[in-house]
Coordinates of C-alpha atoms in Angstrom, one line a residue:
Chain K
M1 CA 37.4 5.6 -60.9
K2 CA 35.9 9.1 -61.3
R3 CA 38.4 11.6 -59.7
P4 CA 41.9 10.2 -59.3
A5 CA 43.4 13.7 -59.3
F6 CA 41.2 14.6 -56.3
L7 CA 42.4 11.5 -54.4
F8 CA 46.1 12.3 -55.0
A9 CA 45.5 15.9 -54.0
Y10 CA 43.6 14.7 -50.9
L11 CA 46.6 12.5 -49.9
T12 CA 49.1 15.4 -50.5
A13 CA 47.0 17.7 -48.3
I14 CA 46.9 15.1 -45.5
S15 CA 50.7 14.6 -45.6
I16 CA 51.3 18.4 -45.5
F17 CA 48.8 18.7 -42.6
E18 CA 50.6 15.9 -40.8
C19 CA 54.0 17.6 -41.2
T20 CA 52.9 21.0 -40.0
I21 CA 49.7 21.4 -38.0
L22 CA 49.2 17.9 -36.6
V23 CA 52.5 18.0 -34.8
K24 CA 50.8 20.5 -32.4
F25 CA 48.3 17.8 -31.4
R26 CA 50.7 15.2 -30.2
L27 CA 49.8 13.0 -27.2
F28 CA 52.9 11.8 -25.3
S29 CA 54.9 12.9 -28.3
V30 CA 52.9 10.6 -30.6
Q31 CA 50.6 11.8 -33.4
P32 CA 48.0 9.7 -35.4
D33 CA 48.9 8.2 -38.7
M34 CA 46.4 10.0 -41.0
L35 CA 47.9 8.5 -44.2
L36 CA 47.4 5.0 -42.9
A37 CA 43.8 5.9 -42.0
A38 CA 43.3 7.3 -45.5
V39 CA 44.5 4.0 -47.1
I40 CA 42.1 2.0 -44.9
I41 CA 39.3 4.3 -46.0
F42 CA 40.2 3.7 -49.6
A43 CA 40.2 0.0 -49.0
L44 CA 36.6 0.3 -47.8
V45 CA 35.3 2.2 -50.8
L46 CA 37.6 1.7 -53.8
P47 CA 38.6 -1.3 -56.0
L48 CA 41.9 -3.2 -55.3
K49 CA 43.9 -1.6 -58.1
W50 CA 43.3 1.9 -56.8
V51 CA 43.9 0.9 -53.2
I52 CA 47.4 -0.4 -54.1
I53 CA 48.2 2.7 -56.3
L54 CA 47.0 5.1 -53.6
G55 CA 48.7 3.1 -50.9
C56 CA 52.0 3.4 -52.8
F57 CA 51.5 7.1 -53.2
S58 CA 50.8 7.5 -49.5
G59 CA 53.9 5.6 -48.6
F60 CA 55.9 7.7 -51.1
L61 CA 54.7 10.9 -49.4
L62 CA 55.6 9.6 -46.0
D63 CA 59.1 8.7 -47.4
L64 CA 59.4 12.2 -48.8
F65 CA 59.0 14.0 -45.5
S66 CA 60.6 11.5 -43.2
S67 CA 64.2 10.4 -42.8
N68 CA 63.6 6.8 -43.9
P69 CA 65.1 5.6 -47.1
L70 CA 62.9 6.3 -50.2
G71 CA 60.7 3.3 -50.8
F72 CA 60.6 2.0 -47.2
N73 CA 57.2 3.3 -46.4
T74 CA 56.1 3.0 -50.0
I75 CA 56.4 -0.8 -49.8
I76 CA 54.8 -1.0 -46.4
F77 CA 51.8 1.1 -47.4
C78 CA 51.4 -0.8 -50.6
M79 CA 51.3 -4.1 -48.8
L80 CA 49.0 -2.6 -46.1
G81 CA 46.5 -1.5 -48.7
F82 CA 46.5 -4.9 -50.4
I83 CA 46.1 -6.8 -47.1
C84 CA 43.4 -4.4 -45.8
K85 CA 41.4 -4.8 -49.0
K86 CA 41.7 -8.6 -48.9
I87 CA 40.6 -8.7 -45.3
I88 CA 37.6 -6.4 -45.9
K89 CA 36.5 -8.4 -49.0
K90 CA 36.8 -11.8 -47.2
L91 CA 35.2 -10.8 -44.0
N92 CA 32.6 -8.5 -45.6
I93 CA 33.1 -5.9 -42.8
E94 CA 30.2 -3.5 -42.2
N95 CA 30.2 -3.0 -38.4
N96 CA 32.0 0.2 -37.4
I97 CA 33.5 -1.3 -34.3
V98 CA 35.1 -4.1 -36.3
V99 CA 36.5 -1.5 -38.7
L100 CA 38.0 0.5 -35.8
I101 CA 39.6 -2.8 -34.4
L102 CA 41.0 -3.4 -37.9
V103 CA 42.5 0.1 -38.0
F104 CA 44.1 -0.5 -34.6
I105 CA 45.6 -3.9 -35.6
L106 CA 46.9 -2.6 -38.9
S107 CA 48.4 0.5 -37.4
F108 CA 50.1 -1.7 -34.7
A109 CA 51.3 -4.2 -37.4
A110 CA 52.8 -1.3 -39.4
G111 CA 54.6 -0.2 -36.3
V112 CA 55.9 -3.7 -35.7
V113 CA 57.3 -3.8 -39.3
R114 CA 58.9 -0.4 -38.9
R115 CA 60.4 -1.3 -35.5
S116 CA 62.0 -4.4 -36.9
F117 CA 64.2 -2.1 -39.0
E118 CA 65.0 0.1 -36.0
P119 CA 66.7 -2.2 -33.5
G120 CA 67.8 0.8 -31.4
V121 CA 64.2 1.3 -30.2
S122 CA 63.6 -0.4 -26.9
L123 CA 60.6 -2.7 -26.3
W124 CA 59.1 -0.3 -23.8
V125 CA 59.3 2.7 -26.2
F126 CA 57.9 0.5 -29.0
L127 CA 54.9 -0.6 -27.0
K128 CA 54.3 3.0 -25.8
V129 CA 54.5 4.6 -29.2
G130 CA 52.8 1.7 -31.0
I131 CA 49.8 1.5 -28.7
I132 CA 49.3 5.2 -28.5
E133 CA 49.7 5.7 -32.2
S134 CA 47.2 2.9 -33.0
L135 CA 44.6 4.2 -30.5
Y136 CA 44.9 7.7 -31.7
T137 CA 44.6 6.6 -35.3
A138 CA 41.5 4.6 -34.5
L139 CA 40.1 7.6 -32.7
I140 CA 40.3 9.9 -35.6
F141 CA 39.4 7.3 -38.2
P142 CA 35.6 7.9 -38.0
F143 CA 36.0 11.6 -38.5
M144 CA 38.3 11.2 -41.5
R145 CA 35.9 8.7 -43.0
R146 CA 32.9 11.0 -42.6
L147 CA 35.0 13.9 -44.1
F148 CA 36.2 11.9 -47.0
L149 CA 32.7 10.6 -47.8
A150 CA 31.3 14.1 -47.6
I151 CA 33.8 15.7 -49.9
A152 CA 34.4 12.8 -52.3
Chain Q
M1 CA 30.6 97.3 33.3
I2 CA 34.2 96.5 33.4
K3 CA 33.4 93.4 35.5
L4 CA 30.9 92.2 32.9
A5 CA 33.4 92.8 30.1
K6 CA 36.0 90.9 32.1
R7 CA 33.5 88.0 32.7
K8 CA 32.7 87.8 29.0
L9 CA 36.4 87.7 28.0
I10 CA 37.1 85.0 30.5
A11 CA 34.1 83.0 29.2
C12 CA 35.3 83.3 25.6
L13 CA 38.8 82.2 26.6
I14 CA 37.3 79.2 28.4
V15 CA 35.2 78.3 25.4
I16 CA 38.2 78.5 23.1
L17 CA 40.3 76.4 25.4
C18 CA 37.5 73.8 25.6
V19 CA 37.2 73.7 21.8
L20 CA 40.9 73.3 21.4
S21 CA 41.1 70.5 23.9
L22 CA 38.1 68.7 22.4
A23 CA 39.8 68.8 18.9
G24 CA 42.6 66.7 20.4
V25 CA 40.0 64.3 21.8
V26 CA 37.3 64.2 19.0
T27 CA 39.7 63.4 16.2
P28 CA 40.6 59.9 17.5
T29 CA 36.9 59.5 18.6
R30 CA 35.8 60.3 15.1
K31 CA 38.0 57.7 13.6
I32 CA 36.4 55.1 15.9
L33 CA 33.0 56.2 15.0
L34 CA 33.7 56.2 11.3
L35 CA 35.0 52.6 11.6
A36 CA 31.8 51.7 13.3
F37 CA 29.9 53.2 10.4
K38 CA 31.9 51.6 7.7
F39 CA 29.7 48.5 7.2
P40 CA 26.4 50.4 7.1
L41 CA 28.0 52.9 4.7
R42 CA 29.1 50.1 2.4
L43 CA 25.8 48.5 2.5
C44 CA 24.0 51.7 1.5
N45 CA 26.5 52.4 -1.2
L46 CA 25.9 48.9 -2.6
A47 CA 22.2 49.5 -2.5
A48 CA 22.7 52.8 -4.3
E49 CA 24.8 51.1 -7.0
E50 CA 22.1 48.4 -7.6
F51 CA 19.5 51.1 -7.8
N52 CA 21.6 53.0 -10.3
A53 CA 22.1 49.8 -12.3
A54 CA 18.4 49.1 -12.3
I55 CA 17.4 52.6 -13.4
F56 CA 20.2 53.0 -16.0
Y57 CA 20.1 49.4 -17.2
H58 CA 20.0 50.1 -20.9
R59 CA 22.8 52.7 -20.8
N60 CA 25.0 50.3 -18.7
Y61 CA 24.2 47.4 -21.1
I62 CA 25.4 49.4 -24.1
Q63 CA 28.5 50.6 -22.3
A64 CA 29.3 47.0 -21.2
K65 CA 28.9 45.8 -24.7
G66 CA 31.4 48.4 -26.0
L67 CA 33.8 47.7 -23.2
R68 CA 33.7 43.9 -24.0
K69 CA 34.5 44.5 -27.6
E70 CA 37.4 46.8 -26.7
N71 CA 38.6 44.3 -24.1
E72 CA 38.7 41.5 -26.8
L73 CA 40.6 43.8 -29.2
L74 CA 43.1 44.6 -26.4
K75 CA 43.4 40.9 -25.5
N76 CA 44.2 40.0 -29.1
Q77 CA 46.8 42.8 -29.2
I78 CA 48.4 41.5 -26.0
N79 CA 48.5 38.0 -27.4
S80 CA 50.3 39.2 -30.6
L81 CA 52.7 41.2 -28.5
N82 CA 53.4 38.2 -26.3
E83 CA 54.2 36.2 -29.3
L84 CA 56.5 38.9 -30.6
Y85 CA 58.2 39.1 -27.2
I86 CA 58.8 35.3 -27.1
E87 CA 60.1 35.3 -30.7
N88 CA 62.3 38.3 -29.9
T89 CA 63.8 36.5 -26.9
R90 CA 64.4 33.4 -28.9
L91 CA 66.0 35.2 -31.8
K92 CA 68.2 37.2 -29.3
E93 CA 69.4 33.9 -27.9
I94 CA 70.3 32.6 -31.3
L95 CA 71.9 35.9 -32.3
S96 CA 74.0 36.0 -29.2
L97 CA 75.1 32.4 -29.8
K98 CA 76.0 33.3 -33.4
Q99 CA 78.0 36.3 -32.2
I100 CA 80.0 34.5 -29.5
S101 CA 80.3 31.2 -31.2
P102 CA 83.7 30.3 -32.8
F103 CA 81.8 28.6 -35.6
Q104 CA 80.3 29.9 -38.8
L105 CA 76.6 29.3 -38.4
A106 CA 73.6 29.4 -40.7
A107 CA 70.3 30.1 -38.9
C108 CA 67.4 28.0 -40.3
K109 CA 63.7 28.0 -39.7
V110 CA 61.9 24.8 -39.2
I111 CA 59.2 24.4 -41.8
G112 CA 58.0 20.8 -41.3
R113 CA 58.5 17.7 -39.2
D114 CA 58.6 14.0 -39.8
P115 CA 55.0 12.8 -39.8
S116 CA 56.2 9.3 -38.8
N117 CA 56.3 8.4 -35.1
W118 CA 59.2 6.0 -35.7
A119 CA 61.7 8.5 -36.9
S120 CA 62.6 12.0 -35.8
S121 CA 63.6 14.6 -38.3
I122 CA 62.8 18.2 -39.4
I123 CA 62.8 20.1 -42.6
V124 CA 64.4 23.5 -42.7
D125 CA 64.3 26.4 -45.2
K126 CA 68.0 26.6 -46.1
G127 CA 70.0 24.3 -48.5
R128 CA 73.1 24.1 -50.7
K129 CA 73.0 27.7 -51.8
D130 CA 73.3 28.7 -48.2
G131 CA 76.4 26.6 -47.6
I132 CA 74.7 23.7 -46.0
K133 CA 76.2 20.2 -46.6
K134 CA 75.4 16.7 -45.5
N135 CA 76.6 15.6 -42.0
Q136 CA 77.0 19.1 -40.7
L137 CA 76.1 19.3 -37.0
V138 CA 73.0 21.2 -36.1
I139 CA 72.7 23.0 -32.7
T140 CA 70.6 25.5 -30.8
A141 CA 71.5 27.7 -27.9
F142 CA 71.1 24.7 -25.5
G143 CA 73.1 22.1 -27.4
V144 CA 73.2 19.5 -30.1
A145 CA 69.9 19.2 -32.0
G146 CA 70.9 16.8 -34.8
K147 CA 72.8 16.5 -38.1
V148 CA 72.0 17.3 -41.7
T149 CA 71.1 14.2 -43.6
E150 CA 69.7 15.5 -46.9
V151 CA 70.4 18.7 -48.7
G152 CA 68.5 20.3 -51.5
L153 CA 69.0 23.6 -53.2
S154 CA 67.1 25.6 -50.6
V155 CA 65.7 23.1 -48.3
S156 CA 67.3 20.5 -46.0
K157 CA 66.4 17.5 -43.9
I158 CA 67.9 17.2 -40.4
T159 CA 67.9 14.0 -38.4
L160 CA 67.3 14.9 -34.8
V161 CA 69.3 13.8 -31.8
N162 CA 66.6 11.4 -30.6
D163 CA 66.2 9.5 -33.9
P164 CA 67.4 5.9 -33.6
D165 CA 69.7 6.4 -36.6
F166 CA 71.5 9.3 -35.0
N167 CA 74.9 8.4 -33.5
I168 CA 77.6 10.7 -32.3
P169 CA 80.8 10.1 -30.3
A170 CA 80.6 11.7 -26.9
V171 CA 82.5 12.1 -23.6
V172 CA 81.4 12.9 -20.1
R173 CA 82.6 16.4 -19.4
R174 CA 83.7 15.7 -15.8
S175 CA 85.5 12.4 -16.2
R176 CA 86.2 12.3 -19.9
Q177 CA 84.6 8.8 -20.1
E178 CA 84.0 8.1 -23.8
G179 CA 80.9 6.5 -25.4
M180 CA 78.6 6.6 -28.3
V181 CA 75.3 8.5 -28.0
S182 CA 72.3 7.3 -30.0
G183 CA 68.7 8.3 -30.1
M184 CA 65.9 6.2 -28.6
L185 CA 62.8 8.2 -29.9
Q186 CA 60.6 10.1 -27.4
K187 CA 62.8 12.3 -25.2
S188 CA 65.7 10.2 -24.3
L189 CA 69.1 9.2 -25.6
T190 CA 71.5 6.4 -24.8
M191 CA 75.2 6.4 -24.3
R192 CA 76.5 2.9 -25.1
Y193 CA 79.7 1.0 -24.6
I194 CA 80.3 2.0 -21.0
D195 CA 82.2 -0.3 -18.6
Y196 CA 80.6 -1.2 -15.3
D197 CA 83.4 0.5 -13.4
A198 CA 83.4 3.6 -15.6
D199 CA 83.4 7.0 -13.9
I200 CA 80.0 8.3 -14.8
I201 CA 77.2 9.2 -12.5
A202 CA 73.7 10.7 -12.7
G203 CA 73.8 14.4 -13.3
D204 CA 77.0 14.3 -15.4
T205 CA 76.9 16.4 -18.6
V206 CA 77.7 14.7 -21.9
V207 CA 79.4 16.7 -24.7
T208 CA 80.6 15.9 -28.2
S209 CA 84.1 14.4 -28.2
G210 CA 85.3 15.7 -31.5
F211 CA 86.8 12.3 -32.3
E212 CA 87.1 11.3 -35.9
G213 CA 87.1 15.1 -36.7
M214 CA 83.6 15.0 -38.0
Y215 CA 82.0 17.1 -35.4
P216 CA 83.3 20.0 -33.2
K217 CA 84.0 19.0 -29.7
G218 CA 82.6 20.3 -26.4
I219 CA 79.0 21.0 -27.5
V220 CA 76.5 19.8 -24.9
I221 CA 74.4 16.8 -25.8
G222 CA 72.5 16.2 -22.6
R223 CA 72.6 15.1 -19.0
V224 CA 72.8 11.6 -17.5
I225 CA 69.6 10.6 -15.7
G226 CA 69.9 6.9 -15.3
F227 CA 71.6 3.6 -16.3
G228 CA 70.7 0.3 -17.9
R229 CA 72.4 -3.0 -18.7
D230 CA 73.2 -3.9 -22.3
A231 CA 71.7 -7.0 -23.8
T232 CA 75.1 -8.8 -23.7
G233 CA 75.5 -8.0 -20.0
L234 CA 79.2 -7.1 -20.6
S235 CA 78.7 -3.4 -20.5
R236 CA 76.0 -0.9 -19.5
H237 CA 74.5 2.2 -21.1
A238 CA 73.6 5.5 -19.7
I239 CA 70.2 7.1 -20.3
I240 CA 70.6 10.7 -21.3
E241 CA 68.1 13.6 -21.2
P242 CA 68.8 15.7 -24.3
A243 CA 69.7 19.4 -23.7
V244 CA 67.5 20.4 -26.6
D245 CA 63.7 19.9 -26.5
V246 CA 63.3 18.4 -30.0
Y247 CA 59.6 18.7 -30.0
R248 CA 59.7 22.5 -29.6
L249 CA 62.2 23.4 -32.2
E250 CA 61.4 26.5 -34.3
E251 CA 64.8 27.7 -35.3
V252 CA 68.1 25.9 -35.5
L253 CA 71.8 26.7 -36.3
V254 CA 73.8 24.6 -38.7
I255 CA 77.6 24.6 -38.2
I256 CA 79.0 25.4 -41.6
K257 CA 82.7 25.8 -40.5

């Protein structure tokens, strides 16, 4: 692992971007989950240990800026990074379309887990937010991947 | 001789009379003739302009370039002035609310938003040292925006009114029907625990009830736009459109006292 400080700084920059500028680019009041996309990118290029560490850090940053209890998203992102790495290793995914489908499914799955802790959210709102968030995240994923590979 | 002079005088008088009478006739005639010439005149003028543009192409090009630059500068200035105007209007609203409000208020600027789509909160630039405490109600000129959930020294986190974890006792202003308002994400709230025969209709305004003494009473939360049935089937809930657009917050007021 050559530049861990750069990766932590990269995730911090993404989280600040998500809290400030990205809110202006909401579609139907939903914005893409760039931290989740970043974790999936790490799962494609980094070893398992670093995927889990960076996944935890991503979740921690999300907990820092959101109103969820501290540790809620940390655990979700840690598990997400682990599952994603295992899937990529087992299936040996190289096709870009398959990667995008994986991004969509993982984003939707993360939404399911989060919704299970928010019973006040109706099914209709959950489907609307979950699907739009997953599609939007899958849409920006290729650009984030290219940017990361260019600067890393 | 005298006869000749007399004839000449009469002739002059006749000419003068003719001219005067013609002036009364020609003026309206001239207008009609001018109208008839309007289109040919415009056509010729247009041709002259094109000819001028062709002859003085380079001069006109340089002039147009300079004017374009000036136009862009002026447009930028107008944009900045528009922004200042909008900000001024917004701050005036907040200031007038502060001045007429019976509460002690702390004005806070929003510096960040929750990046998650499954919660709704904002981060503001005031904290403990500005008198802000946990569970204080947050409002804008339009109504309830949320409540303070975390307080740091100079920064605080506010859970917004449409967050699923936000709950506040409320009453319908018209009928005093009580209920509990909760967030449902997106741009809607729900008022729960309403009987089927409760006096509440679409269009009713919902305000804070002030019960339990936690929050001041009478502050607008939103407007009833529809109804739904609870999962148990024993009661119904009202769908409420919040008075505050939580996705456009830039400044908020925290009720300190």
